[in-house]
mmCIF file of C-alpha atoms and ligand atoms in Angstrom:
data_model
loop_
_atom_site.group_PDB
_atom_site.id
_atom_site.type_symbol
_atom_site.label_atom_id
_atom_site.label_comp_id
_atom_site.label_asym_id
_atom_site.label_seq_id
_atom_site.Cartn_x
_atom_site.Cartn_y
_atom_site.Cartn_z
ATOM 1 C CA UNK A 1 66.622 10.789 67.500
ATOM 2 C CA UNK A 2 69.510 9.647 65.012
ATOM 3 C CA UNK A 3 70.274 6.187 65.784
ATOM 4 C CA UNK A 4 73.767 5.166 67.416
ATOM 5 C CA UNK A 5 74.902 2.170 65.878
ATOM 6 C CA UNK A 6 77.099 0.078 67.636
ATOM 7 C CA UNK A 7 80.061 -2.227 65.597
ATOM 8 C CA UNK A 8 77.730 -4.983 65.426
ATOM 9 C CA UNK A 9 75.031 -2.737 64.585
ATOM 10 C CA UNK A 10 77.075 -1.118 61.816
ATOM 11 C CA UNK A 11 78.336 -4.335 60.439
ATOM 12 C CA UNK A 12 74.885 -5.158 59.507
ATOM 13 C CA UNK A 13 73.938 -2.143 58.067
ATOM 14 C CA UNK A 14 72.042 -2.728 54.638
ATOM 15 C CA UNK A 15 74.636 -0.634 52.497
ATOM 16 C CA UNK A 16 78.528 -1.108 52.332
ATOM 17 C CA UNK A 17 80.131 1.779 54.607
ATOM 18 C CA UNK A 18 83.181 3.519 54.102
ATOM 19 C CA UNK A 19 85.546 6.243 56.472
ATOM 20 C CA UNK A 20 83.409 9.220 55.116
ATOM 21 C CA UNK A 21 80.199 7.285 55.751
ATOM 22 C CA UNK A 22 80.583 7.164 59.085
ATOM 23 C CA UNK A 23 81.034 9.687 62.250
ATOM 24 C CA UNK A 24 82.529 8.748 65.965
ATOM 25 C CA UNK A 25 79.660 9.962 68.289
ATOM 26 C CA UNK A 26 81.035 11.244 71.482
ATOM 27 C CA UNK A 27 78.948 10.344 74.053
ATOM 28 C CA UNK A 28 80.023 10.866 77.779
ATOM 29 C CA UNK A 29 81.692 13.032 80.000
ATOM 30 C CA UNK A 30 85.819 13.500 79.140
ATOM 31 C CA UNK A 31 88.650 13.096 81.940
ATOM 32 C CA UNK A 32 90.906 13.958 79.740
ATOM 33 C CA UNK A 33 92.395 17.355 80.467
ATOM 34 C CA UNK A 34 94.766 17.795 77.690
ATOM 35 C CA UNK A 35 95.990 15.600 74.786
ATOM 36 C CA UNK A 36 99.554 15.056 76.685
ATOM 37 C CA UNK A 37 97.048 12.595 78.972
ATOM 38 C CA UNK A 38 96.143 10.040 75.973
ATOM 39 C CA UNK A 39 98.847 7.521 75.026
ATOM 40 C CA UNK A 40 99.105 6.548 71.777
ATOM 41 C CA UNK A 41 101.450 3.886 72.312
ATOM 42 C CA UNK A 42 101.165 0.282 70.724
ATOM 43 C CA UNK A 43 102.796 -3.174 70.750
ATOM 44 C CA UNK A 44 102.419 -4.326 67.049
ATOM 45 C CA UNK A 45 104.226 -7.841 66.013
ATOM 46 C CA UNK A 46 106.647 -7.564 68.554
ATOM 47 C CA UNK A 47 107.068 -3.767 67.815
ATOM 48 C CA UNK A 48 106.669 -1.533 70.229
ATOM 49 C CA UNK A 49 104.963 1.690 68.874
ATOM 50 C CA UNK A 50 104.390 5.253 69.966
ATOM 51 C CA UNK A 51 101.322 5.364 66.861
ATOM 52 C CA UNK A 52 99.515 2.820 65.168
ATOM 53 C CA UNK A 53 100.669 3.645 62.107
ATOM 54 C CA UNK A 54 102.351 1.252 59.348
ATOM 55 C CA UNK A 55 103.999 2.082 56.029
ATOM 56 C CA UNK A 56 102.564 0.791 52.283
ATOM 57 C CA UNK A 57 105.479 -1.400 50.646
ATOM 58 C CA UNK A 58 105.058 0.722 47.346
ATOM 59 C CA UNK A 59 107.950 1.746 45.574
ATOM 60 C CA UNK A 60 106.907 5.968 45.699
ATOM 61 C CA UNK A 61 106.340 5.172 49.442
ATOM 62 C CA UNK A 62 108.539 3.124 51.754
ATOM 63 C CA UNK A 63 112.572 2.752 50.992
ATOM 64 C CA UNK A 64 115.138 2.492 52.929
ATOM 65 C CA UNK A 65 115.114 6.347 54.232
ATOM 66 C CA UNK A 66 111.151 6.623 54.672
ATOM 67 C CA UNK A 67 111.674 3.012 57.132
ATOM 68 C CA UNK A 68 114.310 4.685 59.412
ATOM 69 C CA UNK A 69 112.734 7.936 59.893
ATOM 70 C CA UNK A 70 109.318 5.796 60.269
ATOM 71 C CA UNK A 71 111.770 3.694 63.275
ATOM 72 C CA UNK A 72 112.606 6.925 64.952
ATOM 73 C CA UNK A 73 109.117 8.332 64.942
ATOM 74 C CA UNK A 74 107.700 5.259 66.334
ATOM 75 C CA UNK A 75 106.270 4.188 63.456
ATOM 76 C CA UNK A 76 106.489 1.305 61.151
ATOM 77 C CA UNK A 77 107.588 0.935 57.493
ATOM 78 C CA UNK A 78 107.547 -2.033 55.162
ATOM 79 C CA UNK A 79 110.307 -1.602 52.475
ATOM 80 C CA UNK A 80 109.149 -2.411 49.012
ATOM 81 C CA UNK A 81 110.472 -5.243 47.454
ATOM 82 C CA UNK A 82 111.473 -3.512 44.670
ATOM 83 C CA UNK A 83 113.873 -1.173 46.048
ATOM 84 C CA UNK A 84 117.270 -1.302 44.815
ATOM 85 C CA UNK A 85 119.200 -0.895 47.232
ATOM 86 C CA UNK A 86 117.495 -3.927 49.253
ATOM 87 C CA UNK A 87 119.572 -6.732 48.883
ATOM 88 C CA UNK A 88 122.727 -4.707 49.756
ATOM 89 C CA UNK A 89 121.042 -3.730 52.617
ATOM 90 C CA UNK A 90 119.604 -7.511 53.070
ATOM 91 C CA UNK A 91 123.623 -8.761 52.774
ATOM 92 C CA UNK A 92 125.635 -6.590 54.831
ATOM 93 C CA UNK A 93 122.929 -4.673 56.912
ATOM 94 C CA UNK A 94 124.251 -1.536 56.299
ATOM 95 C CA UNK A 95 122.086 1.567 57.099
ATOM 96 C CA UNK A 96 119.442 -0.815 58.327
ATOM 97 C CA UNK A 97 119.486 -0.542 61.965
ATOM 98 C CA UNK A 98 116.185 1.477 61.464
ATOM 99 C CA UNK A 99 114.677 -1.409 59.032
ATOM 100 C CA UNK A 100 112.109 -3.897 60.945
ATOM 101 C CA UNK A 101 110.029 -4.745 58.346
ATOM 102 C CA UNK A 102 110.415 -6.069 54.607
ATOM 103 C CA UNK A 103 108.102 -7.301 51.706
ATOM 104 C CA UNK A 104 107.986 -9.830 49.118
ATOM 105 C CA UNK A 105 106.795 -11.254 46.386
ATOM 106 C CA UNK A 106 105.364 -14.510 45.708
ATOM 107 C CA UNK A 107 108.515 -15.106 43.444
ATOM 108 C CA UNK A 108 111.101 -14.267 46.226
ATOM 109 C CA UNK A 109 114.218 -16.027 46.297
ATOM 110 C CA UNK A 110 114.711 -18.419 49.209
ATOM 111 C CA UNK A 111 117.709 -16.330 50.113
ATOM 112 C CA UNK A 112 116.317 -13.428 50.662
ATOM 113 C CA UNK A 113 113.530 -15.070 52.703
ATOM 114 C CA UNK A 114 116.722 -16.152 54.878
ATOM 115 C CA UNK A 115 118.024 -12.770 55.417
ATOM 116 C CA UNK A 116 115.275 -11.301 56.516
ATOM 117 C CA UNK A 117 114.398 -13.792 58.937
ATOM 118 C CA UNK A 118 118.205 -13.836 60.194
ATOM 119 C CA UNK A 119 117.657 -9.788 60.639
ATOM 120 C CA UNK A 120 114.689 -10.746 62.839
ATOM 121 C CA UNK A 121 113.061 -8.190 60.366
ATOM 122 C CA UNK A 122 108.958 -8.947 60.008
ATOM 123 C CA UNK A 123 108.032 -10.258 56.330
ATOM 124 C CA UNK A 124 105.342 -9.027 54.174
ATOM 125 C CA UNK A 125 104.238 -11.123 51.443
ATOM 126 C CA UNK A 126 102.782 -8.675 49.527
ATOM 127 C CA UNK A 127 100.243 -9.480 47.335
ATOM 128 C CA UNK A 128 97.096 -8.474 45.862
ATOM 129 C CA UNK A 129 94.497 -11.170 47.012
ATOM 130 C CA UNK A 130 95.748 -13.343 50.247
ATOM 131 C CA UNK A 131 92.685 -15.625 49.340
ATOM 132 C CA UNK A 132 94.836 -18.146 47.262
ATOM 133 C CA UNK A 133 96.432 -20.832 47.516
ATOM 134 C CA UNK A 134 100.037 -19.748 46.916
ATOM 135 C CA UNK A 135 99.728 -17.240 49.493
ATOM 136 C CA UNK A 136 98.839 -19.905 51.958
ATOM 137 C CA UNK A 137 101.629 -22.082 50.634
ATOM 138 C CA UNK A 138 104.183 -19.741 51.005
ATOM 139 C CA UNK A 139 103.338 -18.856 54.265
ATOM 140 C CA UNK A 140 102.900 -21.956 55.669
ATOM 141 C CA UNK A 141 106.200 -22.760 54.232
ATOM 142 C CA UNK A 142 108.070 -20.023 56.119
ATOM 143 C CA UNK A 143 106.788 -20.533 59.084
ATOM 144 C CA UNK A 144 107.748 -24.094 59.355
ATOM 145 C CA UNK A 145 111.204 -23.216 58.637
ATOM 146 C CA UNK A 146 111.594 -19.977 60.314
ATOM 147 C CA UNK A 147 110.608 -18.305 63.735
ATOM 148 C CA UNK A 148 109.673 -14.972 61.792
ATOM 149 C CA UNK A 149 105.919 -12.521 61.888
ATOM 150 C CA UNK A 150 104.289 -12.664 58.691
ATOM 151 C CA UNK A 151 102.040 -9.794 57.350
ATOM 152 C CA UNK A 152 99.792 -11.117 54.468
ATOM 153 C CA UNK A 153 97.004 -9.213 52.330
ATOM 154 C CA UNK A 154 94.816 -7.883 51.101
ATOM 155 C CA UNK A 155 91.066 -9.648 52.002
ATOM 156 C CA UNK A 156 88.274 -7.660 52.129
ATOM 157 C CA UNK A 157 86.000 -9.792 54.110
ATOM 158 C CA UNK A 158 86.767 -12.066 56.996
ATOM 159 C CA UNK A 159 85.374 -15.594 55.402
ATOM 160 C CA UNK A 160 88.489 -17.095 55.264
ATOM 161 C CA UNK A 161 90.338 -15.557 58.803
ATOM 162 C CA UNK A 162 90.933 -19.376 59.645
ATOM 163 C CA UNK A 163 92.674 -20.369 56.678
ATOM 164 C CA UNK A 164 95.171 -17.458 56.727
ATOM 165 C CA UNK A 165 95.312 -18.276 60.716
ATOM 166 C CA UNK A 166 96.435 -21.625 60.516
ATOM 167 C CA UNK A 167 98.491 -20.928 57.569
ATOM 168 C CA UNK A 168 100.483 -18.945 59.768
ATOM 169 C CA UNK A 169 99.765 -15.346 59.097
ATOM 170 C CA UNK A 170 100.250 -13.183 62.042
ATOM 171 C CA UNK A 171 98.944 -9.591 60.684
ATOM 172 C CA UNK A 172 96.173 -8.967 57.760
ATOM 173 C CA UNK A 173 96.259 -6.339 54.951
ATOM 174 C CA UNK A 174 92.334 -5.325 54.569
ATOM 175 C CA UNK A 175 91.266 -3.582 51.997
ATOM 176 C CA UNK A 176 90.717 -3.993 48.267
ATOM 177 C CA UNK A 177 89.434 -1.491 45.989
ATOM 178 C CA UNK A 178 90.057 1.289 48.448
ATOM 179 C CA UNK A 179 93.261 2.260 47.704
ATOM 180 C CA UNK A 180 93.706 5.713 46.198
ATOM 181 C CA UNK A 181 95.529 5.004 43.581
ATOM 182 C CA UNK A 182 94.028 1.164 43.186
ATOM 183 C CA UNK A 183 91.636 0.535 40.095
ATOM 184 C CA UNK A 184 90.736 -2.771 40.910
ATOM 185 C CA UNK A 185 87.189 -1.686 41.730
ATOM 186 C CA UNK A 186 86.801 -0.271 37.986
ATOM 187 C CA UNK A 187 89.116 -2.793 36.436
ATOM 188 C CA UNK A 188 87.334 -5.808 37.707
ATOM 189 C CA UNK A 189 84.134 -4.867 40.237
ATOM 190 C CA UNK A 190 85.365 -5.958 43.417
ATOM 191 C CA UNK A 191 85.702 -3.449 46.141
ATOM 192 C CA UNK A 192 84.088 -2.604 48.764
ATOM 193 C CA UNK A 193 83.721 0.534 51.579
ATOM 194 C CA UNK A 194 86.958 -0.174 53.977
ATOM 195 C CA UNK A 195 84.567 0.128 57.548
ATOM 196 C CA UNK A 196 82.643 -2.962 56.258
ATOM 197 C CA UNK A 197 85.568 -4.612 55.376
ATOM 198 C CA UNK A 198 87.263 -3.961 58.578
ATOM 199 C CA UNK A 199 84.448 -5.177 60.580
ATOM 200 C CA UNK A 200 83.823 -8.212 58.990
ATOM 201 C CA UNK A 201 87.188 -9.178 59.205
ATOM 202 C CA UNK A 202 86.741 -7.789 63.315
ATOM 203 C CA UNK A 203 84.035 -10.068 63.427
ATOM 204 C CA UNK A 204 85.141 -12.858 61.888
ATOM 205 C CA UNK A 205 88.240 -12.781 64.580
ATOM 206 C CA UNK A 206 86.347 -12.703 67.382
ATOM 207 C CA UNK A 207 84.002 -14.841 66.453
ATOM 208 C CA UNK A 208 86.396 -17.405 66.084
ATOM 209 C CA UNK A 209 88.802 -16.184 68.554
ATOM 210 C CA UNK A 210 91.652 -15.853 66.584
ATOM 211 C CA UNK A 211 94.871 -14.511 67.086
ATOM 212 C CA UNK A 212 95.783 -11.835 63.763
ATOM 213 C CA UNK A 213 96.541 -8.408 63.874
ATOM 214 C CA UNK A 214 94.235 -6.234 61.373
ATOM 215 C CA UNK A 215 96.055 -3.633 59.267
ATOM 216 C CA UNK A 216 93.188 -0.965 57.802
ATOM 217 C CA UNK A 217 94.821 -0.314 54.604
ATOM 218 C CA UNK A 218 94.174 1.916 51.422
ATOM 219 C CA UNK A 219 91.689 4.879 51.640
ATOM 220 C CA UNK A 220 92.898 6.702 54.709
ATOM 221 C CA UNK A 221 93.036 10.538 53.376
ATOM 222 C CA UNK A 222 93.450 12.505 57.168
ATOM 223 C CA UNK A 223 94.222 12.067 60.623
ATOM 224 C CA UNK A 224 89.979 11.465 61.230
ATOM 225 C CA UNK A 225 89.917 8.189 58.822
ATOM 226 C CA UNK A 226 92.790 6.761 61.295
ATOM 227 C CA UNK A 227 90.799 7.394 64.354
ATOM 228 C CA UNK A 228 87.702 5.779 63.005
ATOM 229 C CA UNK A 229 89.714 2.749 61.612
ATOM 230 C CA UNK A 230 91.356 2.260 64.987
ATOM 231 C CA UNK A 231 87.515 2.723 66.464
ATOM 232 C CA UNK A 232 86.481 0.260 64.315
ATOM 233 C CA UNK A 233 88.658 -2.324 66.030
ATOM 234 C CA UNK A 234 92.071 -2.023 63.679
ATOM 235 C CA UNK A 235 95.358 -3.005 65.339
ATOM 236 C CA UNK A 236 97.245 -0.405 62.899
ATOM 237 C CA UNK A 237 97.083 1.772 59.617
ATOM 238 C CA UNK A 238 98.977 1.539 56.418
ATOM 239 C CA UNK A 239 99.313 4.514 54.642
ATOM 240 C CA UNK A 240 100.499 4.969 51.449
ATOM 241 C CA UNK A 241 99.085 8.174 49.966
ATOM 242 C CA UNK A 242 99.834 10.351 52.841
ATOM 243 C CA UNK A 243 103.029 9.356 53.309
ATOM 244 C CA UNK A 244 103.956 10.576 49.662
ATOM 245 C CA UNK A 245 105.151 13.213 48.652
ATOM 246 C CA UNK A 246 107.178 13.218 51.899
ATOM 247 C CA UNK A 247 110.996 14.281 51.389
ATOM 248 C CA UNK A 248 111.620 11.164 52.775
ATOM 249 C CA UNK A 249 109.573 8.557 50.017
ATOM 250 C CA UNK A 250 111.597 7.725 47.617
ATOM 251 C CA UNK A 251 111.635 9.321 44.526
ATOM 252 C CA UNK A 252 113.030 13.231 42.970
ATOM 253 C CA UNK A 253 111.154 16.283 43.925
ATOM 254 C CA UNK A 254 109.909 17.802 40.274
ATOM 255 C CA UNK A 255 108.859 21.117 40.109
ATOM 256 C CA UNK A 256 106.224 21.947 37.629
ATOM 257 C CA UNK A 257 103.948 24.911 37.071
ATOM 258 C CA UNK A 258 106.461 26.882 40.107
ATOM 259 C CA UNK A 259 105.143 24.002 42.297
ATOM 260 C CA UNK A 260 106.759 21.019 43.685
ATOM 261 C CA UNK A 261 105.588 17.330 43.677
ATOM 262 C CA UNK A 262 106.652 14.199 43.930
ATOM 263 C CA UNK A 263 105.609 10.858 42.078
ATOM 264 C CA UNK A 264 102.789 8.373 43.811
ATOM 265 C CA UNK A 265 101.824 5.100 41.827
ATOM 266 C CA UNK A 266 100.466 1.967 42.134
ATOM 267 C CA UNK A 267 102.127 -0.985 43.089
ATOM 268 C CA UNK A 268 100.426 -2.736 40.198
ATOM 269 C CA UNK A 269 100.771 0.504 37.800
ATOM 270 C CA UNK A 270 102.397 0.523 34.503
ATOM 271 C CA UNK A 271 105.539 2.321 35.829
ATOM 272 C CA UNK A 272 105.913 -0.596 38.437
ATOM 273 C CA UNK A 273 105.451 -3.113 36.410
ATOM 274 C CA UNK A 274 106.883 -2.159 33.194
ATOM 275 C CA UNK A 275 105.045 -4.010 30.919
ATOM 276 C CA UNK A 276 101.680 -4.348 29.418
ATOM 277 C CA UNK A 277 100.109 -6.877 31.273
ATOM 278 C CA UNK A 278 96.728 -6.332 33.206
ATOM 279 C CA UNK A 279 96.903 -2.195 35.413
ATOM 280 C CA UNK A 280 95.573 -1.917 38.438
ATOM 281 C CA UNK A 281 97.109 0.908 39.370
ATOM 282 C CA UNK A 282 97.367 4.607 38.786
ATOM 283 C CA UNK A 283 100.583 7.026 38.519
ATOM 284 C CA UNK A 284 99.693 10.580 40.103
ATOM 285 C CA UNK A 285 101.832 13.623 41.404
ATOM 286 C CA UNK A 286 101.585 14.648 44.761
ATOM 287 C CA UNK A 287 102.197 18.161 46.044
ATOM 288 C CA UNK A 288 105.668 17.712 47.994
ATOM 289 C CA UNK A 289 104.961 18.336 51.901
ATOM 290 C CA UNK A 290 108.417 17.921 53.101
ATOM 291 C CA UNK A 291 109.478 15.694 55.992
ATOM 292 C CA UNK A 292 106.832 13.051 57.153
ATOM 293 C CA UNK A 293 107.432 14.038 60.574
ATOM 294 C CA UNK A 294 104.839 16.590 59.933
ATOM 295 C CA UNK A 295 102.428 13.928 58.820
ATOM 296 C CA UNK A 296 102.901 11.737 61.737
ATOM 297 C CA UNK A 297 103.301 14.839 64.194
ATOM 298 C CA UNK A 298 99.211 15.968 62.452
ATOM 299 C CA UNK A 299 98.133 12.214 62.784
ATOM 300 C CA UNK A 300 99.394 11.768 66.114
ATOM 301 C CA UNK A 301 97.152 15.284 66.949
ATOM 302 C CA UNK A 302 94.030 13.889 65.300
ATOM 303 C CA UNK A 303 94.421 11.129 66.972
ATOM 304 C CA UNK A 304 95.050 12.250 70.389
ATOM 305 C CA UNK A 305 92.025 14.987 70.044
ATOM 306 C CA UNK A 306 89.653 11.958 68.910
ATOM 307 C CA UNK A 307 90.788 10.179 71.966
ATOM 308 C CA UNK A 308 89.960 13.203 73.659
ATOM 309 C CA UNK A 309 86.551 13.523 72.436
ATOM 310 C CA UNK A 310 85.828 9.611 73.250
ATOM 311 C CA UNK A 311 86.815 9.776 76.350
ATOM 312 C CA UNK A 312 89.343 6.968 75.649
ATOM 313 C CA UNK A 313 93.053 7.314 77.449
ATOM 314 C CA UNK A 314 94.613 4.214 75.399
ATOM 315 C CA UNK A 315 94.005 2.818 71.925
ATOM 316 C CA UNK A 316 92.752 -0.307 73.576
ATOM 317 C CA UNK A 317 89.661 1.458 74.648
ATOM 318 C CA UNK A 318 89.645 3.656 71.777
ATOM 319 C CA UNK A 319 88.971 -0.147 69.987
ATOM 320 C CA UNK A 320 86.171 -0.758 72.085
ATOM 321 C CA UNK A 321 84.440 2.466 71.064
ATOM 322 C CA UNK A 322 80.547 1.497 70.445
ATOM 323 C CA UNK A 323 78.835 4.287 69.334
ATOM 324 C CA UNK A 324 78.805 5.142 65.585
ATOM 325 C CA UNK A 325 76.895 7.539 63.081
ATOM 326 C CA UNK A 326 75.939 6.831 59.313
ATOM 327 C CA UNK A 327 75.769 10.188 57.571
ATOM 328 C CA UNK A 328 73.456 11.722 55.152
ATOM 329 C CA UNK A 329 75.122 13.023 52.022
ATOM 330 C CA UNK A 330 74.448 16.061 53.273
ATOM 331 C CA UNK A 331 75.535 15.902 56.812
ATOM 332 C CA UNK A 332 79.073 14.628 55.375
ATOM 333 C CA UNK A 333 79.245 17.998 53.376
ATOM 334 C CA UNK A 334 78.231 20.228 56.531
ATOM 335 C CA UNK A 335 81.035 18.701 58.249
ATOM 336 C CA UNK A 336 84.177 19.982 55.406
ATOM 337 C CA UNK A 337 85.490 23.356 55.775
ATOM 338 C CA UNK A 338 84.043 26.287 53.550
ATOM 339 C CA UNK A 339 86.397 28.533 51.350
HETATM 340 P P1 IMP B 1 96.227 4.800 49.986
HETATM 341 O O1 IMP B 1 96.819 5.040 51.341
HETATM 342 O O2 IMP B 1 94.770 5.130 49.908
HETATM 343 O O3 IMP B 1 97.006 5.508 48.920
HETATM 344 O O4 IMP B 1 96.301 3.229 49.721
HETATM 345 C C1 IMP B 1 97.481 2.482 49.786
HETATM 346 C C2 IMP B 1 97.160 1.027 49.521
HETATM 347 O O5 IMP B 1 96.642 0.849 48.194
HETATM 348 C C3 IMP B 1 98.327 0.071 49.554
HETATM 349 O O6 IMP B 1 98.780 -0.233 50.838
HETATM 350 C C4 IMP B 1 97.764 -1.143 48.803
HETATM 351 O O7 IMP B 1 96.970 -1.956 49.622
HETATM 352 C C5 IMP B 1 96.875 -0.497 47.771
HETATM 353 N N1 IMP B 1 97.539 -0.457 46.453
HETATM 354 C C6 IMP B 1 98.786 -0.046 46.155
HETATM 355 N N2 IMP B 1 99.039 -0.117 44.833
HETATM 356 C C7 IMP B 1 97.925 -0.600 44.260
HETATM 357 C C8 IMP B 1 97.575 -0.901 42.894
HETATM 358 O O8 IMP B 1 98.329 -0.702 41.948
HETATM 359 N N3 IMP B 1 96.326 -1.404 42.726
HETATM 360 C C9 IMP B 1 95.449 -1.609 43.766
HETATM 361 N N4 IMP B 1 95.745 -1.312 45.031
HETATM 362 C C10 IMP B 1 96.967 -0.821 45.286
#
C-alpha cells in the first residue's frame, strides 16, 4: 500500500517537495452535502476574510484598482511600493477606502511609514531575504513607534522564526526560488520546493510556539496548489501570477498575434528596476483573462470542492489535514487532462 505521510512525516522526507509533488489523500467519509456547507472565511491580521487569499506587491500585480476589487471580494492586496499614484493616495486617502495593506522598501521614507500606520493600513516590508539584519532593524523600529501589523519576507526555512518573532513581525512571506517569474534559483542556487519550505517554517512555529501568520508565496499556478498550501498549515496565499493578466492589475492590455495579454514581471526584473544591477527577475506576457473576480470566484470553487473531498467544513481543519501523497513522475502526469 502507498504510504500516507503525515506533515511531520512529509517534512522529513529525504527529497525537497514542492505543490506538484504532492497529492491531498481523502480519507473518510464526507458530511458535506454541497460546497455552499464549507466556509471559507478567515481572520488574517485583523482582516476579516471570506478566502485566504493575499495579493503579491509587484508592480504588474497589485495597484490601487486590483486592492479595492481584492477588498470587495474578500480578499487581500498589498499595493506595490512603486505605484505612482501611492503617495497621493497615502496623503489625502482618496480612492483608498478599499486599501488595507501597503509595502515598502527598506529605503522608505519615515513619512510614509507614518501614513500608513495613521491609515491603520498593514505594512509590508518587502524584501527579498527577511534573514538580515536591516530587515530586523526596521521592523523592530516600527513597532516600537507604531501600533501597526507587519508582513516581512521571504525565508525559506524556519531557522530563524524567533528572530523575526521578537523583531516584531506579525505575518511571514515563504518562499524563495519559487516564484514564477523569480530566477534566484538559477541566478544564485538557493531555492527550494515551497511544501518543504512551508513546513519547516510550520514546524519551526509550533515548535516554539510562536505567534506569526505564514503567507505560502510564489509558485501557486491553480486553485489545487492553494488547497494543498492551506493543508500544509498556511494562514494565507499570495498570488502574483494568477492574478495577472487580470483587467484589474495594473498595466495596458496589448494585443499581439489577434490575442490579448497583459505584462507580468519581476519585482527584481530589469523593467522594475531600471538599471543594470544584479536580475532576478523575469518580464513575461500573460494571456489577458479579464476581471479577477473570475480567478477568485475558480479559487474559491477549488477550494471549497477540496474541502469537500477532506471532509473539512472550515479552513482551520482543512490546516490540520494529516494525510499526504508523494507522487511518482508518472502518477503526476496521469493526473493532467489529455487533449
Ligand atoms: P507567482 O505567484 O508564482 O508568480 O510568485 C509571486 C512571488 O514571486 C512574489 O510574491 C514574490 O515572492 C516572488 N517574486 C516577485 N518578483 C520576483 C523577482 O524578481 N525575483 C524573485 N522572486 C520574485
Amino acid at each position: 500500500m502507498m504510504k500516507v505521510y503525515s506533515k511531520s512525516e512529509l517534512n522529513s522526507y529525504h527529497l525537497s517537495l514542492t505543490y506538484d509533488d504532492i497529492s491531498l489523500v481523502p480519507r473518510e467519509i464526507s458530511r458535506i452535502v454541497t460546497r455552499t456547507e464549507v466556509d471559507t472565511k478567515t481572520e488574517f491580521l485583523g482582516v476579516n476574510l471570506n478566502l485566504p487569499v493575499v495579493s503579491s506587491p509587484m508592480d504588474t500585480v497589485t495597484g490601487i484598482d486590483m486592492a479595492n476589487k481584492l477588498d470587495e471580494l474578500g480578499c487581500l492586496g498589498i499595493v506595490n511600493r512603486f505605484d505612482s499614484s501611492l503617495e497621493k493616495v497615502l496623503s489625502n486617502g482618496s480612492g483608498s477606502q478599499g486599501i488595507k495593506a501597503v509595502s515598502i522598501g527598506l529605503t522608505a521614507d519615515e513619512s510614509v511609514v507614518e501614513k500608513i500606520a495613521g491609515n491603520n493600513w498593514i505594512l509590508c516590508i518587502d524584501t527579498a531575504n527577511a534573514n538580515n539584519e536591516t530587515v530586523l532593524k526596521k521592523t523592530e523600529e516600527i513597532k516600537k513607534k507604531y501600533n501597526i501589523k507587519i508582513i516581512v519576507g521571504n525565508v525559506a526555512s524556519g531557522e530563524t522564526l524567533n528572530d523575526l518573532v521578537n523583531a516584531g513581525a506579525d505575518a511571514l512571506r515563504v518562499g524563495i526560488g519559487g516564484g514564477s517569474v523569480c530566477t534566484t534559483s538559477v541566478q544564485t542556487g538557493i531555492g527550494i520546493g515551497q511544501v518543504s519550505s512551508l513546513l519547516d517554517v510550520f514546524f519551526a512555529r509550533e515548535k516554539h510556539n510562536l505567534k506569526i501568520n505564514i503567507i505560502a508565496d510564489g509558485g501557486i499556478k491553480n486553485p489545487g496548489d492553494v488547497a494543498k498550501a492551506i493543508a500544509l498549515g498556511a494562514d494565507t496565499v499570495m498570488l502574483g501570477r494568477l492574478l495577472a493578466g487580470t483587467r484589474e492589475a495594473p498595466g495596458e492590455v496589448i494585443k499581439y498575434n489577434d490575442q490579448l495579454w497583459k505584462k507580468y514581471r519581476g519585482s527584481a526584473s530589469f523593467g522594475v528596476k531600471m538599471k543594470n544591477e544584479f536580475i532576478e527577475g523575469e518580464e513575461t506576457m500573460i494571456p489577458y483573462k479579464g476581471s479577477v473576480e473570475n480567478v477568485i470566484n475558480a479559487i474559491s470553487d477549488g477550494l471549497k470542492s477540496a474541502m469537500s473531498y477532506m471532509n473539512r467544513f472550515t479552513l482551520n481543519e482543512l490546516r490540520k489535514v494529516e494525510s499526504f501523497a508523494v507522487l511518482s513522475n508518472s502518477s503526476y502526469l496521469e493526473r493532467l487532462p489529455k487533449k
